[in-house]
mmCIF file of C-alpha atoms and ligand atoms in Angstrom:
data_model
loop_
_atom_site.group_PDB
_atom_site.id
_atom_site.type_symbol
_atom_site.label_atom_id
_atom_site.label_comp_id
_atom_site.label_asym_id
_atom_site.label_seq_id
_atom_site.Cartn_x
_atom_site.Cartn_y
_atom_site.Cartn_z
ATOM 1 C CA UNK A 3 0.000 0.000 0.000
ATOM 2 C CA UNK A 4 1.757 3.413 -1.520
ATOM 3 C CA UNK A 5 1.048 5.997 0.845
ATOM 4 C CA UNK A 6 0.811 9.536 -1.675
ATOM 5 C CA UNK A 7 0.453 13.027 -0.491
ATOM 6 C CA UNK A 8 1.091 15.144 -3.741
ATOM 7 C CA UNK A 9 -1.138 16.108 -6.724
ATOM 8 C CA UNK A 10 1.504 15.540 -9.129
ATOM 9 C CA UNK A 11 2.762 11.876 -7.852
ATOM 10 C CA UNK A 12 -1.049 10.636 -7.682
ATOM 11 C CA UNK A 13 -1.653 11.652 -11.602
ATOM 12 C CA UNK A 14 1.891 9.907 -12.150
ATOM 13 C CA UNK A 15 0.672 6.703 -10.195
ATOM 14 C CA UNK A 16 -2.943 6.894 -12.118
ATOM 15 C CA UNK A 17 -1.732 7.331 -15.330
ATOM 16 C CA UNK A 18 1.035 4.658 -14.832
ATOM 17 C CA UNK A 19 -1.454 2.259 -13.684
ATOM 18 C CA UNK A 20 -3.635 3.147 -16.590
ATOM 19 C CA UNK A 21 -1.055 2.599 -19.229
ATOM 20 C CA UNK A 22 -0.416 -1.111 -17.301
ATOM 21 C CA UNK A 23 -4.247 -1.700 -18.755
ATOM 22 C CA UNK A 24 -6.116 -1.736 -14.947
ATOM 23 C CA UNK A 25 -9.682 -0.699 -13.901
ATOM 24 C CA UNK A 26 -8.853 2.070 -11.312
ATOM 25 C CA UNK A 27 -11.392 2.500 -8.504
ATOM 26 C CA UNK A 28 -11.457 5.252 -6.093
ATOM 27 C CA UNK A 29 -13.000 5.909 -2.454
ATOM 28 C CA UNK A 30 -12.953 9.020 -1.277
ATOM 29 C CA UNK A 31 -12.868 9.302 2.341
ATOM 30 C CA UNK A 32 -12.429 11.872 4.551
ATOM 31 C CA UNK A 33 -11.336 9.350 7.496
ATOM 32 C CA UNK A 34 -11.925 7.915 10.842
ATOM 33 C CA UNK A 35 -12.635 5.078 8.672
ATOM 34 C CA UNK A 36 -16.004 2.416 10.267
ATOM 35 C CA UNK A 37 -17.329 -0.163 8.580
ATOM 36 C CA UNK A 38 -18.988 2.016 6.190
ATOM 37 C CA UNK A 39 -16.193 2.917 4.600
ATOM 38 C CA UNK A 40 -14.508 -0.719 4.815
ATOM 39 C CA UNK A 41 -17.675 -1.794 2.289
ATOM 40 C CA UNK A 42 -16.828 0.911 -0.194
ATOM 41 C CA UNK A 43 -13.261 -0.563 -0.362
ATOM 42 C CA UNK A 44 -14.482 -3.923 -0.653
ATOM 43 C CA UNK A 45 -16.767 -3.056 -3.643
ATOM 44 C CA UNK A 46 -14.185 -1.106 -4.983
ATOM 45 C CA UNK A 47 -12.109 -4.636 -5.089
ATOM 46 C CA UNK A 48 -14.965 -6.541 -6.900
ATOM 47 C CA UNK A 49 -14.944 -3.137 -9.647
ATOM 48 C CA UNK A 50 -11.320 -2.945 -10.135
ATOM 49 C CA UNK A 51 -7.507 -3.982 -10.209
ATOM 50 C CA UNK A 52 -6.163 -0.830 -8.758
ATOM 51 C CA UNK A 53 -7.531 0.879 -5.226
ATOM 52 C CA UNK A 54 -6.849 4.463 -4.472
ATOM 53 C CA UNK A 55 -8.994 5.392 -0.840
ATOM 54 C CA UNK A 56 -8.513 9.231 -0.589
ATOM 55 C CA UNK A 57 -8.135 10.457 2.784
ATOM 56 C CA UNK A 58 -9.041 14.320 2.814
ATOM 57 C CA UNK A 59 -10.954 16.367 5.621
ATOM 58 C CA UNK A 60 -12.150 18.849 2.384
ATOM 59 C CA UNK A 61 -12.539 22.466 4.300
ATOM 60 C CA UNK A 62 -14.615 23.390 1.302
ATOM 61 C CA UNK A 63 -17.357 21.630 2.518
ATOM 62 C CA UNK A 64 -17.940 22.511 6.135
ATOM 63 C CA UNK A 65 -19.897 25.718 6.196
ATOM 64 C CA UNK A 66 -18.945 28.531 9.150
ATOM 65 C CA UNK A 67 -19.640 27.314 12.833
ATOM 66 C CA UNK A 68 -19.956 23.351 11.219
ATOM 67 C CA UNK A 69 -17.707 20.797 12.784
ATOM 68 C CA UNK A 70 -14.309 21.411 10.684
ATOM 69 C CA UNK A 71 -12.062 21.679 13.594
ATOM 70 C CA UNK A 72 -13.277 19.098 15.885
ATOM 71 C CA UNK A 73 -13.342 16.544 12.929
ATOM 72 C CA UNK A 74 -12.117 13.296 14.155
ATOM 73 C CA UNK A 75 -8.574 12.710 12.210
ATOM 74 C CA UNK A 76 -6.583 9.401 12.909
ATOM 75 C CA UNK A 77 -4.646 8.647 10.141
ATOM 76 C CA UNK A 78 -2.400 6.039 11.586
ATOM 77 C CA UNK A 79 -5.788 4.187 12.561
ATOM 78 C CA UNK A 80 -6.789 4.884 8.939
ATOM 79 C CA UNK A 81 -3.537 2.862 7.467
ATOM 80 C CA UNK A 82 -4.093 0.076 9.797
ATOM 81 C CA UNK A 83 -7.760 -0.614 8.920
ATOM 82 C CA UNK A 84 -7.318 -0.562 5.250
ATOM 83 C CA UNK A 85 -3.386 -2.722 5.985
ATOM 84 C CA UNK A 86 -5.862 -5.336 7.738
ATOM 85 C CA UNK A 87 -8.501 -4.947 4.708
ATOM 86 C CA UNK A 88 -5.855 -5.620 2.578
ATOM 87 C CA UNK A 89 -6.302 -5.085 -1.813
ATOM 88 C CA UNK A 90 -5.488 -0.980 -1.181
ATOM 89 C CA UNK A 91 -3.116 -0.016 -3.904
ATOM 90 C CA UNK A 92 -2.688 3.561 -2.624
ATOM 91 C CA UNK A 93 -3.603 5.869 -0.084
ATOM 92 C CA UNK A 94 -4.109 9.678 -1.416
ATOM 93 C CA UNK A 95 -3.894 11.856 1.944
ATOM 94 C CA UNK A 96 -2.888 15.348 0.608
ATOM 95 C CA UNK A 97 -2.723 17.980 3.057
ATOM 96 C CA UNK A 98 -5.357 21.106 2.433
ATOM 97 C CA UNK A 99 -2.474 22.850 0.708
ATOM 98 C CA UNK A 100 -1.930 20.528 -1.491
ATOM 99 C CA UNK A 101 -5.538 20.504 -2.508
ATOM 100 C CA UNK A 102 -6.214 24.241 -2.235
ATOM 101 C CA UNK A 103 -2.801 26.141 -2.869
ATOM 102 C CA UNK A 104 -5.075 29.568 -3.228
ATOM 103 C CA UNK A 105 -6.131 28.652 0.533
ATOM 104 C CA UNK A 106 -9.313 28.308 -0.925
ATOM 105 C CA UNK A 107 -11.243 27.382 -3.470
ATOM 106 C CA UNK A 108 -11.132 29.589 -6.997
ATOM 107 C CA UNK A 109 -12.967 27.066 -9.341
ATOM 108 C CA UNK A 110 -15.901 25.678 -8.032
ATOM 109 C CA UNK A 111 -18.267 22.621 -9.587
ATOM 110 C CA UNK A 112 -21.897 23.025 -9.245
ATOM 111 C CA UNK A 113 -24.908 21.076 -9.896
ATOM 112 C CA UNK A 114 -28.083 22.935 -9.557
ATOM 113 C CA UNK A 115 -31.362 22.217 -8.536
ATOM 114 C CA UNK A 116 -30.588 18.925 -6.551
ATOM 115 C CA UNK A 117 -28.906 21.096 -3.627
ATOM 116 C CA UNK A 118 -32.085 22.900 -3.177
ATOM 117 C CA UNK A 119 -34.097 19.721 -1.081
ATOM 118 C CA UNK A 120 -33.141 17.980 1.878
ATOM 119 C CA UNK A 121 -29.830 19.240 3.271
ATOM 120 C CA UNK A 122 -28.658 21.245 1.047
ATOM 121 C CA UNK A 123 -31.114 24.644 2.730
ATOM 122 C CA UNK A 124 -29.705 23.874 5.786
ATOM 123 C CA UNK A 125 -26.181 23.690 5.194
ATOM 124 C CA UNK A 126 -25.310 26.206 2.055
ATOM 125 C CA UNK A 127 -22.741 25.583 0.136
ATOM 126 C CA UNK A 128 -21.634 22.352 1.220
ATOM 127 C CA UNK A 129 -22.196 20.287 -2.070
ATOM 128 C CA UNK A 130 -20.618 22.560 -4.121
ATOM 129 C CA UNK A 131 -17.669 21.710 -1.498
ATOM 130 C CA UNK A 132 -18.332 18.266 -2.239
ATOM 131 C CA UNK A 133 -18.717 18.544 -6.163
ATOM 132 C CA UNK A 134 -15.879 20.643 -6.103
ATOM 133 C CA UNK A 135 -13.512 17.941 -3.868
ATOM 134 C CA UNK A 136 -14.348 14.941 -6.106
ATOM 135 C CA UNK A 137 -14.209 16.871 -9.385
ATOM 136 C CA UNK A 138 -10.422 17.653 -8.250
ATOM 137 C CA UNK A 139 -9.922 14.026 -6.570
ATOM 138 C CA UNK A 140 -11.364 12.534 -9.950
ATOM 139 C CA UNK A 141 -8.748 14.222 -12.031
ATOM 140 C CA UNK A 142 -6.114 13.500 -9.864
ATOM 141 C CA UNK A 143 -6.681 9.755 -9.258
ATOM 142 C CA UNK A 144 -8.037 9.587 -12.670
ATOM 143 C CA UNK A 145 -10.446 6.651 -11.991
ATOM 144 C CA UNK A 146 -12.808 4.395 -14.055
ATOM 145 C CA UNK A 147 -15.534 4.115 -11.018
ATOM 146 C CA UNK A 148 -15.722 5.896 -8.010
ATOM 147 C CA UNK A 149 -17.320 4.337 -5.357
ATOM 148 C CA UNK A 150 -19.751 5.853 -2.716
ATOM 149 C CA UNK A 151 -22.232 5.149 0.158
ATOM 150 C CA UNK A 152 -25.794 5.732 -0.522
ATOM 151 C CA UNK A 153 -25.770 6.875 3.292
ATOM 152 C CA UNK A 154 -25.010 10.254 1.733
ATOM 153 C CA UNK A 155 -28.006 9.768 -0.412
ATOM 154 C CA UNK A 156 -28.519 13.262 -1.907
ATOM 155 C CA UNK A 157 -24.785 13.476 -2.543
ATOM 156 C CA UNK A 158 -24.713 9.985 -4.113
ATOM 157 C CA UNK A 159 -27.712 11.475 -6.207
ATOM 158 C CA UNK A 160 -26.065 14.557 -6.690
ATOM 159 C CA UNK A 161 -22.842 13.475 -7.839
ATOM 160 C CA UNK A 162 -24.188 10.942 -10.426
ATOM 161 C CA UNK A 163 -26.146 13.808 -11.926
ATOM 162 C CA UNK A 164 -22.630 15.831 -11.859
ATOM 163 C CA UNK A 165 -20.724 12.775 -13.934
ATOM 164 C CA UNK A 166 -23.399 11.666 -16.479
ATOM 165 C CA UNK A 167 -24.248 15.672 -17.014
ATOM 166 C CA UNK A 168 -20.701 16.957 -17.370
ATOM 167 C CA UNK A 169 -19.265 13.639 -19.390
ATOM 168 C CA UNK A 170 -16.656 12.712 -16.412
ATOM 169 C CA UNK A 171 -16.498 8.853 -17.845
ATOM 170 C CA UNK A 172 -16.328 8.033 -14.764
ATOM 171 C CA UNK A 173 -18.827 5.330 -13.063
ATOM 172 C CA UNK A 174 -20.690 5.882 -9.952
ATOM 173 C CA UNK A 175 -21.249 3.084 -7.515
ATOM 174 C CA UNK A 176 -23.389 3.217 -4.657
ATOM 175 C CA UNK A 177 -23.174 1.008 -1.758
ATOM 176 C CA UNK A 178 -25.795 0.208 0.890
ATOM 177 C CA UNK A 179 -25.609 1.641 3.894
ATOM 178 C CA UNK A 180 -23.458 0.026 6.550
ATOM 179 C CA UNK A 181 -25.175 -0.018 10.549
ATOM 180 C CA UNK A 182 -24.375 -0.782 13.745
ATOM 181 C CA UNK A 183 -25.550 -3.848 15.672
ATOM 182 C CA UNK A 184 -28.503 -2.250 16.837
ATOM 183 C CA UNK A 185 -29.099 -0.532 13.345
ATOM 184 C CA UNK A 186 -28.018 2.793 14.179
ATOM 185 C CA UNK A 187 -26.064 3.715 10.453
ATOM 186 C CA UNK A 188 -22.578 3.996 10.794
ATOM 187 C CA UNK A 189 -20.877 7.320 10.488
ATOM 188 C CA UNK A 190 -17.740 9.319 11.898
ATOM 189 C CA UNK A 191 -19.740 11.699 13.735
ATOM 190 C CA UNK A 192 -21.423 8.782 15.932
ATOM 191 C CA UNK A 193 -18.382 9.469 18.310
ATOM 192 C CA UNK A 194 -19.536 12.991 19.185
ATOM 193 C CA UNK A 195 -22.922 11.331 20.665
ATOM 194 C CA UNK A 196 -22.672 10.839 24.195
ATOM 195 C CA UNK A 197 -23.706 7.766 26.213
ATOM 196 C CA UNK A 198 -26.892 8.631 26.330
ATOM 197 C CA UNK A 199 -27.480 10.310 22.929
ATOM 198 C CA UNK A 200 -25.633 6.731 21.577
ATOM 199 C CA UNK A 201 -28.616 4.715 23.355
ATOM 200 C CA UNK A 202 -31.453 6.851 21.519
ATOM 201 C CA UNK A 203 -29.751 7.384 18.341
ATOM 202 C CA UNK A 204 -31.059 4.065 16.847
ATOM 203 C CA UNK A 205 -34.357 5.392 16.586
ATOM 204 C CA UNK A 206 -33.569 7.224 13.038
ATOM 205 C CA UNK A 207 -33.035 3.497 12.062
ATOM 206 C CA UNK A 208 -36.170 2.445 12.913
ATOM 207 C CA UNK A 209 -37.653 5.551 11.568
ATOM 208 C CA UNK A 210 -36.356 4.720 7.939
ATOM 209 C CA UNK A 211 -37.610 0.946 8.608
ATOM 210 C CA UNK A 212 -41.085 2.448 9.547
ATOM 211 C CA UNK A 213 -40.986 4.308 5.825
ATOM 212 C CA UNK A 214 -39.625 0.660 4.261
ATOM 213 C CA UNK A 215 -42.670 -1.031 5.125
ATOM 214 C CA UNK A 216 -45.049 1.375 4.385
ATOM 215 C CA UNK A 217 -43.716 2.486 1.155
ATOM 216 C CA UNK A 218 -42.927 -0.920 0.024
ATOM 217 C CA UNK A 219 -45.854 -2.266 0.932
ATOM 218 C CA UNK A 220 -48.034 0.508 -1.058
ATOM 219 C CA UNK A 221 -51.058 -1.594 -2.650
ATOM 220 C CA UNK A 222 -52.593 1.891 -3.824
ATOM 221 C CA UNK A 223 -51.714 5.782 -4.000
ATOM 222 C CA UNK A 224 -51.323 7.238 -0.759
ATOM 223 C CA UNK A 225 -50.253 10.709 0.851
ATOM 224 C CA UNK A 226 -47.053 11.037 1.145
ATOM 225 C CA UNK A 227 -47.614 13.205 4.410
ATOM 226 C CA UNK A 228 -48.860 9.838 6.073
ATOM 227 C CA UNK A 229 -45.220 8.247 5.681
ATOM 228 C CA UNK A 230 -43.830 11.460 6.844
ATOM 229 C CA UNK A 231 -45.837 11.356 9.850
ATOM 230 C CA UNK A 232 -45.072 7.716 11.232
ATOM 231 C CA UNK A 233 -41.640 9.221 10.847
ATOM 232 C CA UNK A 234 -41.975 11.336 12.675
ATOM 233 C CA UNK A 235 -43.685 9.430 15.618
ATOM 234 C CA UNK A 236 -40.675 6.654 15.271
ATOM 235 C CA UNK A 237 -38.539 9.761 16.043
ATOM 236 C CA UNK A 238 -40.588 11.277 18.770
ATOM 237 C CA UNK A 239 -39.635 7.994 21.074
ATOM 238 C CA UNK A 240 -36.384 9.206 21.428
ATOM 239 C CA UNK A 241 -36.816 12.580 23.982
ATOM 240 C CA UNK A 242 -33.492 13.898 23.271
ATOM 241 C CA UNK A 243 -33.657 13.691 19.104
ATOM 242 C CA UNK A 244 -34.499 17.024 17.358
ATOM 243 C CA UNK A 245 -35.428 16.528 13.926
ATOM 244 C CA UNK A 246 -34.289 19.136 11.282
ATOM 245 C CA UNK A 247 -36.649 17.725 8.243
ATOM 246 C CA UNK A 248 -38.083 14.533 7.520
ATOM 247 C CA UNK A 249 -39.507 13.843 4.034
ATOM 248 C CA UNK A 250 -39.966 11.675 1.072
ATOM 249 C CA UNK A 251 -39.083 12.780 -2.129
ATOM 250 C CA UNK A 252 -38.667 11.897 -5.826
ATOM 251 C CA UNK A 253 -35.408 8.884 -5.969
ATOM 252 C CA UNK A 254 -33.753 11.031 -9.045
ATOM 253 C CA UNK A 255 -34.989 14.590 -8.922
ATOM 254 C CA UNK A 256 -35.330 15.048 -5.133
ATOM 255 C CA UNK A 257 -38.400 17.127 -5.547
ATOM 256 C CA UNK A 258 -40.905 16.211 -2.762
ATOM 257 C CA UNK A 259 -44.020 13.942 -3.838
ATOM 258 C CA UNK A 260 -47.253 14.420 -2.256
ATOM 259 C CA UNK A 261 -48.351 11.195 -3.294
ATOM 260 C CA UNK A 262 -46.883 7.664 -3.209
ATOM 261 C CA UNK A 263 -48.058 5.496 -6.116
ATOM 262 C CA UNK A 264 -47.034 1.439 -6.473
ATOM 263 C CA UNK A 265 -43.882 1.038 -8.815
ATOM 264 C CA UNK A 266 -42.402 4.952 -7.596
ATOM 265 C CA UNK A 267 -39.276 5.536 -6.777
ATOM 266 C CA UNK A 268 -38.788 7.451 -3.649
ATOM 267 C CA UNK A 269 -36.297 8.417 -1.347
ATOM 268 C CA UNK A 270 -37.504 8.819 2.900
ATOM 269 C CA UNK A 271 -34.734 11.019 4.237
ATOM 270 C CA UNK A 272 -33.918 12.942 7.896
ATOM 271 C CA UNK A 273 -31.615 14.948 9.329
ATOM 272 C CA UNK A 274 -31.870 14.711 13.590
ATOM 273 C CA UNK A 275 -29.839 16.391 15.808
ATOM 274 C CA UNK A 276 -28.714 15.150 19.586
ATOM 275 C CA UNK A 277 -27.296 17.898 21.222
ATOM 276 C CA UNK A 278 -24.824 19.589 18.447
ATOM 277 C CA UNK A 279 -24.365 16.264 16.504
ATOM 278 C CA UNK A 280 -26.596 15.878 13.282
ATOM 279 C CA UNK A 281 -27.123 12.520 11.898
ATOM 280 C CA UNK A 282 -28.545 11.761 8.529
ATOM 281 C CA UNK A 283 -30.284 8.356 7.765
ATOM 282 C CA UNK A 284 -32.413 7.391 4.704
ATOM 283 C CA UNK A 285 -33.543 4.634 2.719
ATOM 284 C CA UNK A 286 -34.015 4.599 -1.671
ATOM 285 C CA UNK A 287 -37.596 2.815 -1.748
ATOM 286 C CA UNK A 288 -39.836 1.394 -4.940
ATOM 287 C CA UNK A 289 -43.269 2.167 -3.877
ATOM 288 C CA UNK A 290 -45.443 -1.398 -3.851
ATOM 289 C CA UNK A 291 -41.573 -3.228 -4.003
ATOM 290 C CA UNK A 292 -42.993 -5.696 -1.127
ATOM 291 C CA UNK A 293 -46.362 -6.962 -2.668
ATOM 292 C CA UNK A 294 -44.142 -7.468 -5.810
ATOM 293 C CA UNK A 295 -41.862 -9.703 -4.040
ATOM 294 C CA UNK A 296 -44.551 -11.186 -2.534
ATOM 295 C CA UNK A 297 -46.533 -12.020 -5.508
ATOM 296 C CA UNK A 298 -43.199 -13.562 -6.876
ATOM 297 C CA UNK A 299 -43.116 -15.888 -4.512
ATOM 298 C CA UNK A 300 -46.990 -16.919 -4.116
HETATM 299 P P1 AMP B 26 -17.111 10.429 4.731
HETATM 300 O O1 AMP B 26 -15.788 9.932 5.211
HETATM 301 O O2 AMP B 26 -18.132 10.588 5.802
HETATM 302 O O3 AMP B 26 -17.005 11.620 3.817
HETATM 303 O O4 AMP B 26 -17.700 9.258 3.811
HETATM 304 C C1 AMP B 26 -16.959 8.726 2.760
HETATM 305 C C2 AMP B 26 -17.813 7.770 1.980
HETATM 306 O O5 AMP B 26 -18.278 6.732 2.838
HETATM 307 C C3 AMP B 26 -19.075 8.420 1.376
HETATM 308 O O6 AMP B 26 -19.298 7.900 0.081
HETATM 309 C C4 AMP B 26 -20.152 7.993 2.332
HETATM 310 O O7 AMP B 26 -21.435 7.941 1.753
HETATM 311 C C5 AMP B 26 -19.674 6.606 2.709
HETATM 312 N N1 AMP B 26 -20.275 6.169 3.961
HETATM 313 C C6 AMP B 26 -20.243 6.835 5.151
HETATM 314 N N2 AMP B 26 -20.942 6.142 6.077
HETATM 315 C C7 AMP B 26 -21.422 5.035 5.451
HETATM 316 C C8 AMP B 26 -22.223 3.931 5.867
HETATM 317 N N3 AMP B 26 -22.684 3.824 7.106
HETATM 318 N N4 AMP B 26 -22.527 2.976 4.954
HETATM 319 C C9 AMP B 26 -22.074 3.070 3.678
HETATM 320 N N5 AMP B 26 -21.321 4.088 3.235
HETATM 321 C C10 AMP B 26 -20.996 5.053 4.102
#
């Protein structure tokens, strides 16, 4: 495992291993690696010959008075969980210099309309920081798929629309999201949660399984306001979670439906906050996907 920190000597390892005739994969991370992330490498393995996981805490991203500075950073943990994974070729950890020479940002990459659901009112500006970061991280690592956790939903959305739209060649591919034991999904920021936030925090989990059955078992149209509400009451079990939105909304455009219809694509999405910590969870859902199943077996 090749441990890079320049721009230059990444595009000189990408295009080398290009030239060699291998399928380059890329996960961009930006550390404290979990189990999440240790999926995305292992599909990345199944996609390709050559594995670059980018470690990069992109500053671009975090809006003013988000969690920049208190980010958890442990890069020597980071190299030992993907030595034990095993199948990394590289490890791209550039420091913010490297990345942003300016200090910040000159060029920016945006996609429009997308950003203007879900979390994208409530934290401005943060996916053009994350269009922006892959955009550079794409032409730096120069890979044929990138790989990414539908976790991030919108962004996973978001960034597919940014690749097919702009002609990046490059694939997307999502992976499922990763959880905890007791089904709480895995994420960096869990270690901000105290004990007690930690022992209510599963309840977005069963929130998003509460929108799974209903919306997958969908036998005729219904409101989409009635999903949002058991949601909501899932949530409401847990005193100490404050919920910043909670909604359903089109799979691909991200517009919000106000009806569910069998066969519909939808995504059921929340942001919560315990304390300062804000957790996202969501599930991609077709409408009626349950009675299908169940009429295939029958
Ligand atoms: P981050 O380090 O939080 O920027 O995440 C890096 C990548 O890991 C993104 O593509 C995330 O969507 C993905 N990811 C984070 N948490 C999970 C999870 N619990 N399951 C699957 N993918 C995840």
């Amino acid at each position: 495992m090749k441990m890079i920190q320049t721009a230059e000597a990444m595009q000189s390892e990408a295009d080398e291993a290009r030239r060699a005739g291998r399928r380059l994969a890329l996960v961009p991370t930006m550390g404290a690696l979990h189990d999440g992330h240790c999926a995305l490498v292992r599909r990345a393995k199944k996609e390709a010959d050559h594995v670059t996981v980018s470690i990069f805490v992109n500053p671009a991203q975090f809006g003013p008075g988000e969690d920049l500075d208190a980010y958890p950073r442990d890069l020597d943990g980071d190299l030992d969980t993907l030595e034990t994974l095993g199948g990394v070729d590289v490890v791209f950890a550039p420091p913010a210099e490297e990345m942003y020479p300016l200090g910040a940002p000159q060029a920016w990459v945006e996609v429009e309309g997308l950003v203007d659901t879900l979390n994208g009112p409530h934290r401005p500006g943060h996916f053009r920081g994350v269009t922006t970061v892959v955009t550079k991280l794409f032409h730096l690592c120069r890979p044929h798929v990138g790989v990414f956790g539908e976790k991030d939903a919108q962004q996973f959305v978001i960034l597919r629309r940014m690749t097919e739209e702009l002609h990046f060649g490059v694939e997307i591919a999502g992976v499922p999201t990763q959880r905890e034991a007791d089904g709480l999904a895995c994420s960096s920021r869990n270690e901000y949660l105290s004990q007690e936030e930690r022992a209510q925090a599963p309840v977005l989990a069963e929130a998003v399984c509460a929108a799974h059955g209903l919306i997958a078992g969908t036998t005729e149209e219904q409101p989409a306001e009635a999903v949002v509400g058991q949601m909501r009451d899932a949530l409401a079990e847990a005193p100490l979670a404050e919920p910043q939105y909670v909604a359903v909304v089109g799979a691909r455009d991200l517009q919000p439906v106000e009806t569910i219809a069998p066969g519909q694509d939808v995504l059921a999405a929340m942001a919560v906050f315990f304390g300062d910590t804000r957790l996202i969870d969501n599930a991609f859902v077709t409408a009626g996907s349950q009675e299908e199943a169940e009429k295939g077996e029958r």
